[in-house]
CSV table of C-alpha atoms in Angstrom, one decimal:
chain,number,residue,atom,x,y,z
H,579,UNK,CA,166.7,17.3,-57.6
H,580,UNK,CA,164.0,20.1,-57.5
H,581,UNK,CA,160.4,19.2,-56.7
H,582,UNK,CA,158.4,18.0,-59.6
H,583,UNK,CA,154.9,18.9,-60.8
H,584,UNK,CA,153.8,15.2,-60.8
H,585,UNK,CA,156.0,13.5,-58.1
H,586,UNK,CA,154.3,10.1,-58.8
H,587,UNK,CA,155.8,10.3,-62.2
H,588,UNK,CA,159.4,11.2,-61.5
H,589,UNK,CA,162.3,9.0,-62.6
H,590,UNK,CA,164.6,9.7,-59.7
H,591,UNK,CA,168.3,10.2,-60.4
H,592,UNK,CA,169.7,9.1,-63.7
H,593,UNK,CA,171.5,5.8,-63.1
H,594,UNK,CA,174.9,5.0,-64.6
H,595,UNK,CA,174.8,2.6,-67.6
H,596,UNK,CA,175.4,-1.1,-66.8
H,597,UNK,CA,175.7,-4.0,-69.1
H,598,UNK,CA,172.6,-5.7,-70.3
H,599,UNK,CA,172.0,-9.5,-70.6
H,600,UNK,CA,170.4,-10.8,-73.9
H,601,UNK,CA,166.6,-10.4,-73.9
H,602,UNK,CA,164.8,-13.7,-73.5
H,603,UNK,CA,162.3,-12.8,-76.1
H,604,UNK,CA,164.6,-11.6,-78.7
H,605,UNK,CA,164.5,-14.7,-80.9
H,606,UNK,CA,160.6,-15.1,-80.8
H,607,UNK,CA,158.0,-12.8,-82.3
H,608,UNK,CA,155.1,-15.0,-81.3
H,609,UNK,CA,151.9,-13.2,-80.5
H,610,UNK,CA,150.5,-13.2,-76.9
H,611,UNK,CA,148.3,-16.0,-75.8
H,612,UNK,CA,146.8,-16.9,-72.4
H,613,UNK,CA,148.5,-19.8,-70.5
H,614,UNK,CA,149.2,-21.2,-67.2
H,615,UNK,CA,152.0,-19.8,-64.9
H,616,UNK,CA,153.7,-23.2,-65.2
H,617,UNK,CA,153.8,-22.9,-69.0
H,618,UNK,CA,155.4,-19.4,-68.7
H,619,UNK,CA,157.9,-20.5,-66.1
H,620,UNK,CA,156.2,-18.6,-63.2
H,621,UNK,CA,155.2,-19.6,-59.8
H,622,UNK,CA,151.4,-19.8,-59.5
H,623,UNK,CA,151.3,-19.0,-55.8
H,624,UNK,CA,153.1,-15.7,-56.2
H,625,UNK,CA,150.7,-14.7,-59.1
H,626,UNK,CA,147.7,-15.6,-56.9
H,627,UNK,CA,149.1,-13.3,-54.3
H,628,UNK,CA,149.7,-10.6,-56.9
H,629,UNK,CA,146.0,-10.8,-58.0
H,630,UNK,CA,144.7,-10.8,-54.5
H,631,UNK,CA,146.8,-7.8,-53.5
H,632,UNK,CA,145.6,-5.8,-56.5
H,633,UNK,CA,142.0,-6.7,-55.7
H,634,UNK,CA,142.5,-5.5,-52.0
H,635,UNK,CA,143.7,-2.1,-53.4
H,636,UNK,CA,140.2,-1.4,-54.6
H,637,UNK,CA,138.3,-2.2,-51.4
H,638,UNK,CA,137.2,-0.1,-48.5
H,639,UNK,CA,135.9,3.5,-48.0
H,640,UNK,CA,139.2,5.1,-49.1
H,641,UNK,CA,140.8,2.6,-51.5
H,642,UNK,CA,144.1,3.1,-53.3
H,643,UNK,CA,142.0,3.2,-56.4
H,644,UNK,CA,138.3,2.6,-57.0
H,645,UNK,CA,139.2,0.1,-59.8
H,646,UNK,CA,142.2,-1.6,-61.3
H,647,UNK,CA,143.3,-3.9,-64.1
H,648,UNK,CA,146.4,-6.0,-64.0
H,649,UNK,CA,147.9,-7.9,-66.9
H,650,UNK,CA,151.2,-9.8,-66.6
H,651,UNK,CA,153.1,-12.5,-68.3
H,652,UNK,CA,156.4,-13.9,-69.5
H,653,UNK,CA,157.5,-14.5,-73.1
H,654,UNK,CA,154.3,-14.8,-75.3
H,655,UNK,CA,152.2,-16.1,-72.4
H,656,UNK,CA,149.7,-14.0,-70.5
H,657,UNK,CA,149.4,-15.5,-67.1
H,658,UNK,CA,147.4,-12.8,-65.4
H,659,UNK,CA,144.5,-10.7,-66.8
H,660,UNK,CA,142.3,-9.5,-64.0
H,661,UNK,CA,140.0,-6.6,-63.2
H,662,UNK,CA,138.8,-5.4,-59.8
H,663,UNK,CA,136.5,-2.7,-58.4
H,664,UNK,CA,134.8,0.1,-60.4
H,665,UNK,CA,135.5,2.0,-63.5
H,666,UNK,CA,133.0,4.6,-62.3
H,667,UNK,CA,132.2,4.7,-58.6
H,668,UNK,CA,131.6,8.4,-57.7
H,669,UNK,CA,129.5,11.1,-59.1
H,670,UNK,CA,131.6,13.9,-57.6
H,671,UNK,CA,134.0,14.9,-54.8
H,672,UNK,CA,132.6,16.6,-51.7
H,673,UNK,CA,135.2,19.1,-50.4
H,674,UNK,CA,133.3,19.5,-47.2
H,675,UNK,CA,133.8,15.9,-46.1
H,676,UNK,CA,136.8,15.3,-48.4
H,677,UNK,CA,135.1,12.2,-49.7
H,678,UNK,CA,133.7,10.9,-53.0
H,679,UNK,CA,129.9,11.1,-53.5
H,680,UNK,CA,129.0,7.4,-54.0
H,681,UNK,CA,126.9,6.5,-56.9
H,682,UNK,CA,124.0,4.0,-56.1
H,683,UNK,CA,125.1,0.5,-57.0
H,684,UNK,CA,123.0,0.3,-60.0
H,685,UNK,CA,124.6,3.3,-61.6
H,686,UNK,CA,128.2,2.3,-60.9
H,687,UNK,CA,130.2,0.8,-63.8
H,688,UNK,CA,132.2,-2.4,-63.0
H,689,UNK,CA,135.9,-2.5,-64.1
H,690,UNK,CA,136.6,-5.1,-66.8
H,691,UNK,CA,139.8,-6.2,-68.4
H,692,UNK,CA,138.8,-4.4,-71.5
H,693,UNK,CA,138.2,-1.1,-69.8
H,694,UNK,CA,140.2,1.8,-71.5
H,695,UNK,CA,142.2,4.1,-69.2
H,696,UNK,CA,143.6,7.6,-69.6
H,697,UNK,CA,147.3,6.7,-69.9
H,698,UNK,CA,148.5,10.2,-68.8
H,699,UNK,CA,152.4,10.1,-69.0
H,700,UNK,CA,152.5,6.6,-70.6
H,701,UNK,CA,151.8,8.6,-73.7
H,702,UNK,CA,155.5,9.7,-73.5
H,703,UNK,CA,156.6,6.1,-74.2
H,704,UNK,CA,154.7,6.2,-77.6
H,705,UNK,CA,156.2,9.6,-78.4
H,706,UNK,CA,159.6,8.2,-77.7
H,707,UNK,CA,159.1,5.2,-80.0
H,708,UNK,CA,157.9,7.5,-82.7
H,709,UNK,CA,161.1,9.6,-82.3
H,710,UNK,CA,163.4,6.5,-82.4
H,711,UNK,CA,161.6,5.4,-85.5
H,712,UNK,CA,162.7,8.6,-87.1
H,713,UNK,CA,166.2,8.1,-85.8
H,714,UNK,CA,166.3,4.6,-87.3
H,715,UNK,CA,165.2,6.0,-90.7
H,716,UNK,CA,168.0,8.6,-90.6
H,717,UNK,CA,165.7,11.5,-90.7
H,718,UNK,CA,166.4,12.6,-87.1
H,719,UNK,CA,169.7,12.8,-85.4
H,720,UNK,CA,169.7,11.8,-81.7
H,721,UNK,CA,172.4,14.3,-80.8
H,722,UNK,CA,171.2,17.0,-83.2
H,723,UNK,CA,170.2,20.3,-81.8
H,724,UNK,CA,166.5,21.0,-81.6
H,725,UNK,CA,167.1,24.4,-83.1
H,726,UNK,CA,168.1,22.7,-86.4
H,727,UNK,CA,164.5,21.4,-86.8
H,728,UNK,CA,162.7,24.1,-84.8
H,729,UNK,CA,164.6,27.3,-85.3
H,730,UNK,CA,161.5,29.4,-84.3
H,731,UNK,CA,161.8,27.9,-80.8
H,732,UNK,CA,164.4,30.5,-80.1
H,733,UNK,CA,165.1,29.8,-76.4
H,734,UNK,CA,165.7,26.2,-76.8
H,735,UNK,CA,167.8,26.8,-80.0
H,736,UNK,CA,170.0,29.4,-78.2
H,737,UNK,CA,170.7,27.0,-75.4
H,738,UNK,CA,171.7,24.2,-77.7
H,739,UNK,CA,169.1,21.7,-76.4
H,740,UNK,CA,169.4,18.3,-78.2
H,741,UNK,CA,167.0,15.6,-79.1
H,742,UNK,CA,168.7,13.2,-76.7
H,743,UNK,CA,168.2,15.7,-73.9
H,744,UNK,CA,164.5,15.9,-74.6
H,745,UNK,CA,164.2,12.2,-74.5
H,746,UNK,CA,166.2,11.8,-71.2
H,747,UNK,CA,164.7,14.9,-69.4
H,748,UNK,CA,168.1,16.6,-69.3
H,749,UNK,CA,167.3,19.6,-71.4
H,750,UNK,CA,167.0,21.8,-68.2
H,751,UNK,CA,163.4,22.8,-69.1
H,752,UNK,CA,161.0,23.3,-66.1
H,753,UNK,CA,158.4,20.6,-65.4
H,754,UNK,CA,155.4,22.4,-66.8
H,755,UNK,CA,153.9,25.6,-68.2
H,756,UNK,CA,150.3,26.9,-67.6
H,757,UNK,CA,149.2,26.5,-71.3
H,758,UNK,CA,145.7,25.8,-70.0
H,759,UNK,CA,145.4,29.5,-68.9
H,760,UNK,CA,146.3,30.8,-72.4
H,761,UNK,CA,143.3,32.3,-74.2
H,762,UNK,CA,144.1,30.7,-77.6
H,763,UNK,CA,146.5,28.5,-79.6
H,764,UNK,CA,148.6,31.4,-80.7
H,765,UNK,CA,149.4,32.4,-77.2
H,766,UNK,CA,150.1,28.8,-76.1
H,767,UNK,CA,152.5,28.4,-79.0
H,768,UNK,CA,154.2,31.7,-78.2
H,769,UNK,CA,154.7,30.7,-74.5
H,770,UNK,CA,156.2,27.3,-75.5
H,771,UNK,CA,158.5,28.8,-78.1
H,772,UNK,CA,159.9,31.4,-75.7
H,773,UNK,CA,160.5,28.9,-72.9
H,774,UNK,CA,164.2,28.7,-71.9
H,775,UNK,CA,165.9,26.0,-69.7
H,776,UNK,CA,165.9,26.8,-66.0
H,777,UNK,CA,169.1,24.9,-65.7
H,778,UNK,CA,172.1,24.2,-68.0
H,779,UNK,CA,171.4,21.4,-70.6
H,780,UNK,CA,172.5,18.2,-69.0
H,781,UNK,CA,170.5,19.0,-65.8
H,782,UNK,CA,167.9,16.4,-65.0
H,783,UNK,CA,164.4,17.8,-64.5
H,784,UNK,CA,161.5,15.6,-65.3
H,785,UNK,CA,159.4,17.8,-67.7
H,786,UNK,CA,156.3,17.5,-69.8
H,787,UNK,CA,157.8,20.3,-71.9
H,788,UNK,CA,160.4,18.0,-73.3
H,789,UNK,CA,157.8,15.9,-75.0
H,790,UNK,CA,155.8,18.8,-76.1
H,791,UNK,CA,158.9,20.0,-78.0
H,792,UNK,CA,159.5,16.6,-79.2
H,793,UNK,CA,155.9,16.5,-80.6
H,794,UNK,CA,156.5,19.8,-82.5
H,795,UNK,CA,159.7,18.5,-83.9
H,796,UNK,CA,158.3,15.2,-85.1
H,797,UNK,CA,155.3,17.0,-86.6
H,798,UNK,CA,157.5,19.6,-88.4
H,799,UNK,CA,159.9,16.8,-89.6
H,800,UNK,CA,157.2,14.5,-91.0
H,801,UNK,CA,154.3,16.8,-91.9
H,802,UNK,CA,152.0,14.6,-89.9
H,803,UNK,CA,150.3,14.9,-86.6
H,804,UNK,CA,151.5,12.9,-83.7
H,805,UNK,CA,148.2,11.1,-83.5
H,806,UNK,CA,148.8,9.8,-87.1
H,807,UNK,CA,152.5,8.9,-86.4
H,808,UNK,CA,151.4,6.8,-83.4
H,809,UNK,CA,148.6,5.2,-85.2
H,810,UNK,CA,150.5,4.5,-88.4
H,811,UNK,CA,153.8,3.6,-86.9
H,812,UNK,CA,152.8,1.8,-83.7
H,813,UNK,CA,149.2,0.9,-82.9
H,814,UNK,CA,147.9,-0.2,-86.3
H,815,UNK,CA,150.7,-2.5,-87.3
H,816,UNK,CA,150.7,-4.0,-83.8
H,817,UNK,CA,146.8,-4.5,-83.9
H,818,UNK,CA,146.4,-2.3,-80.8
H,819,UNK,CA,142.9,-1.2,-81.8
H,820,UNK,CA,142.0,0.0,-78.3
H,821,UNK,CA,144.8,2.5,-78.2
H,822,UNK,CA,144.1,6.0,-79.4
H,823,UNK,CA,144.0,9.6,-78.5
H,824,UNK,CA,140.7,10.7,-76.9
H,825,UNK,CA,137.9,11.2,-76.5
H,826,UNK,CA,137.1,7.7,-75.3
H,827,UNK,CA,133.6,7.5,-73.9
H,828,UNK,CA,133.9,4.1,-72.2
H,829,UNK,CA,137.0,4.8,-70.3
H,830,UNK,CA,137.5,4.6,-66.5
H,831,UNK,CA,136.5,7.8,-64.8
H,832,UNK,CA,139.2,10.0,-63.5
H,833,UNK,CA,138.7,13.2,-61.5
H,834,UNK,CA,136.0,15.7,-60.4
H,835,UNK,CA,138.3,18.3,-61.7
H,836,UNK,CA,137.8,21.6,-59.9
H,837,UNK,CA,140.0,24.4,-58.5
H,838,UNK,CA,141.8,24.7,-56.1
H,839,UNK,CA,143.0,21.1,-56.2
H,840,UNK,CA,143.1,21.0,-60.1
H,841,UNK,CA,144.1,23.6,-62.6
H,842,UNK,CA,140.7,23.8,-64.3
H,843,UNK,CA,137.0,23.5,-63.5
H,844,UNK,CA,135.6,20.7,-65.7
H,845,UNK,CA,133.6,18.5,-63.3
H,846,UNK,CA,133.8,14.6,-63.3
H,847,UNK,CA,135.9,13.4,-66.2
H,848,UNK,CA,135.3,10.2,-68.1
H,849,UNK,CA,136.7,9.6,-71.6
H,850,UNK,CA,138.2,13.1,-71.8
H,851,UNK,CA,141.9,13.7,-71.2
H,852,UNK,CA,142.7,14.4,-67.5
H,853,UNK,CA,145.9,16.5,-68.1
H,854,UNK,CA,144.9,20.1,-68.4
H,855,UNK,CA,147.6,21.1,-70.9
H,856,UNK,CA,146.8,18.2,-73.1
H,857,UNK,CA,143.1,19.2,-73.1
H,858,UNK,CA,144.1,22.8,-74.0
H,859,UNK,CA,146.1,21.4,-77.0
H,860,UNK,CA,143.1,19.6,-78.3
H,861,UNK,CA,143.7,16.1,-76.6
H,862,UNK,CA,146.8,15.3,-78.7
H,863,UNK,CA,150.0,16.0,-76.9
H,864,UNK,CA,153.5,14.4,-76.7
H,865,UNK,CA,153.2,14.0,-72.9
H,866,UNK,CA,149.6,12.9,-72.4
H,867,UNK,CA,146.4,12.1,-74.2
H,868,UNK,CA,146.4,8.5,-75.1
H,869,UNK,CA,143.8,6.0,-73.9
H,870,UNK,CA,144.5,2.2,-73.9
H,871,UNK,CA,143.7,-1.1,-72.3
H,872,UNK,CA,145.7,-3.6,-70.3
H,873,UNK,CA,145.8,-6.1,-73.2
H,874,UNK,CA,146.9,-3.5,-75.8
H,875,UNK,CA,149.7,-2.4,-73.5
H,876,UNK,CA,150.8,-6.0,-73.0
H,877,UNK,CA,151.3,-6.1,-76.8
H,878,UNK,CA,153.4,-3.0,-76.6
H,879,UNK,CA,155.5,-4.5,-73.8
H,880,UNK,CA,155.8,-7.8,-75.7
H,881,UNK,CA,156.9,-6.1,-78.9
H,882,UNK,CA,159.7,-4.4,-77.2
H,883,UNK,CA,160.8,-7.5,-75.3
H,884,UNK,CA,160.8,-9.3,-78.7
H,885,UNK,CA,163.3,-6.8,-80.1
H,886,UNK,CA,160.7,-4.6,-81.9
H,887,UNK,CA,158.5,-7.2,-83.7
H,888,UNK,CA,155.2,-8.7,-83.0
H,889,UNK,CA,153.9,-11.5,-85.3
H,890,UNK,CA,154.6,-10.3,-88.9
H,891,UNK,CA,154.9,-6.6,-87.8
H,892,UNK,CA,158.1,-4.9,-86.9
H,893,UNK,CA,158.0,-1.3,-85.6
H,894,UNK,CA,161.7,-1.0,-84.7
H,895,UNK,CA,165.0,-2.8,-85.3
H,896,UNK,CA,166.5,-4.7,-82.5
H,897,UNK,CA,169.4,-2.3,-82.1
H,898,UNK,CA,167.1,0.6,-81.8
H,899,UNK,CA,165.0,-1.1,-79.2
H,900,UNK,CA,168.3,-1.5,-77.4
H,901,UNK,CA,169.0,2.2,-77.8
H,902,UNK,CA,165.4,3.0,-76.4
H,903,UNK,CA,165.9,0.9,-73.3
H,904,UNK,CA,169.6,1.2,-72.5
H,905,UNK,CA,170.1,3.3,-69.3
H,906,UNK,CA,169.1,6.0,-68.7
H,907,UNK,CA,166.4,5.1,-71.3
H,908,UNK,CA,164.9,7.3,-74.0
H,909,UNK,CA,161.4,8.2,-72.6
H,910,UNK,CA,161.5,5.1,-70.5
H,911,UNK,CA,162.7,5.0,-66.9
H,912,UNK,CA,165.2,2.2,-66.2
H,913,UNK,CA,165.7,0.3,-63.0
H,914,UNK,CA,163.6,2.5,-60.6
H,915,UNK,CA,162.7,0.4,-57.5
H,916,UNK,CA,160.2,3.1,-56.4
H,917,UNK,CA,157.7,1.7,-58.8
H,918,UNK,CA,159.4,-1.4,-60.2
H,919,UNK,CA,160.1,-3.1,-56.9
H,920,UNK,CA,162.4,-6.2,-57.2
H,921,UNK,CA,162.1,-6.2,-61.0
H,922,UNK,CA,164.5,-3.2,-61.0
H,923,UNK,CA,168.3,-3.9,-61.1
H,924,UNK,CA,169.1,-5.6,-64.4
H,925,UNK,CA,167.6,-3.3,-67.0
H,926,UNK,CA,163.9,-3.2,-66.3
H,927,UNK,CA,162.2,-0.3,-68.2
H,928,UNK,CA,158.8,1.4,-67.8
H,929,UNK,CA,156.9,4.5,-66.7
H,930,UNK,CA,154.0,5.7,-64.5
H,931,UNK,CA,151.1,8.0,-65.3
H,932,UNK,CA,149.5,10.6,-63.0
H,933,UNK,CA,146.0,9.0,-63.3
H,934,UNK,CA,147.3,5.7,-61.8
H,935,UNK,CA,148.7,3.9,-64.8
H,936,UNK,CA,152.0,2.1,-65.1
H,937,UNK,CA,153.9,-0.6,-67.0
H,938,UNK,CA,157.2,-2.4,-66.5
H,939,UNK,CA,159.0,-4.7,-68.9
H,940,UNK,CA,162.0,-6.7,-67.8
H,941,UNK,CA,164.3,-7.9,-70.6
H,942,UNK,CA,166.4,-9.9,-68.2
H,943,UNK,CA,163.5,-12.3,-67.3
H,944,UNK,CA,161.4,-11.6,-70.4
H,945,UNK,CA,158.5,-10.5,-68.2
H,946,UNK,CA,156.1,-7.6,-68.2
H,947,UNK,CA,153.5,-6.1,-65.9
H,948,UNK,CA,150.8,-3.6,-66.7
H,949,UNK,CA,148.9,-2.1,-63.8
H,950,UNK,CA,146.2,0.4,-64.6
H,951,UNK,CA,144.2,2.1,-61.9
H,952,UNK,CA,142.0,5.3,-61.6
H,953,UNK,CA,143.7,6.6,-58.5
H,954,UNK,CA,142.6,10.1,-59.2
H,955,UNK,CA,138.8,9.2,-59.0
H,956,UNK,CA,137.2,11.2,-57.5
H,957,UNK,CA,140.1,13.5,-56.9
H,958,UNK,CA,143.9,13.5,-56.9
H,959,UNK,CA,145.7,12.5,-53.8
H,960,UNK,CA,149.4,12.6,-52.7
H,961,UNK,CA,151.1,9.9,-54.8
H,962,UNK,CA,151.7,6.4,-53.6
H,963,UNK,CA,153.6,4.1,-55.8
H,964,UNK,CA,154.0,1.4,-53.1
H,965,UNK,CA,151.3,-0.8,-54.7
H,966,UNK,CA,153.1,-0.6,-58.0
H,967,UNK,CA,156.3,-1.7,-56.6
H,968,UNK,CA,154.6,-4.5,-54.6
H,969,UNK,CA,153.0,-5.8,-57.7
H,970,UNK,CA,156.3,-5.8,-59.6
H,971,UNK,CA,158.0,-7.5,-56.7
H,972,UNK,CA,155.4,-10.3,-56.8
H,973,UNK,CA,156.2,-10.9,-60.4
H,974,UNK,CA,160.0,-10.9,-59.8
H,975,UNK,CA,159.5,-13.5,-57.0
H,976,UNK,CA,157.3,-15.6,-59.4
H,977,UNK,CA,160.2,-15.9,-61.7
H,978,UNK,CA,162.6,-16.8,-58.9
H,979,UNK,CA,160.3,-19.3,-57.2
H,980,UNK,CA,159.3,-21.1,-60.4
């Protein structure tokens, strides 16, 4: 596999399909509620270790992240909802010392369970759900050619790229394009429309461009913006009131974005989308741009574990949730130990985001884990998903030890 633009977000090789066990939450659409580990059938000792290890990630002079939020549970029971560290710790990055410039304690902003985060590539999951909603309605064909909906995207049309290939990163499109360097919307659009696959369709290359094309397709098909499709089709019916495209002024800070380590010179970011291309596109993009909280993402996970319903709301039919999560997954990565740890292996699904966000839902055990962190504050570092995998392993062991 060729190197990827954001290696911390890669899926790894596409795994072969394997049979799935029935989801534990399929018969229940109960809303989430706090409860004890014992009530959820989880081992309290393992969950205590999970929380302690997440707290440790935010300590020291060079923490994995200045702050983090972890929310986890089983079935409709939230057994962990904890925050650690700082939503805002630094005023800038000092390239001379390669360290963050610490804010005085009175100006730092503590992390809370309700702190919103820039989700980065977790946005792709919402775009994928919006696409599968159209497939369920019969207005979009999963194996239809993109050119049937976007004939003006000539390169993709000529190469026969399909909707399924966009959703599974097998279109052959390269990982990224410098849309942020284009002078205006017209030139950005022209660059995207002319982009041809760098490999034959069917070639796996993790690519933001897949979800930018999918956004254009959905907007052309429905006559509505992606932000409206996500709001009306997902977040509003589920009561996810903290999930929206930015700006989001109270969010955890991300990066002191400056060249040469970034692709733009914007200074310390808080509440503005971190992804340079998403920012160039006005903050609403198929691959990045959403902000959300741990609790809202727990609702999203619970909905999918319950077969597409949450309380009285239904956003997808059970068969279409199955389509979404069956290997290799549509938008979702499936069974990837590099960030799912020991939860991987029987159909666990999830994703990571470049800013430090991740979620995993495991239909086999009816469990979910949301780990949100601002790992790019005050500047991006080489990716390290070891802590994500370790947290997921703690949850898997909590199931087995109960």
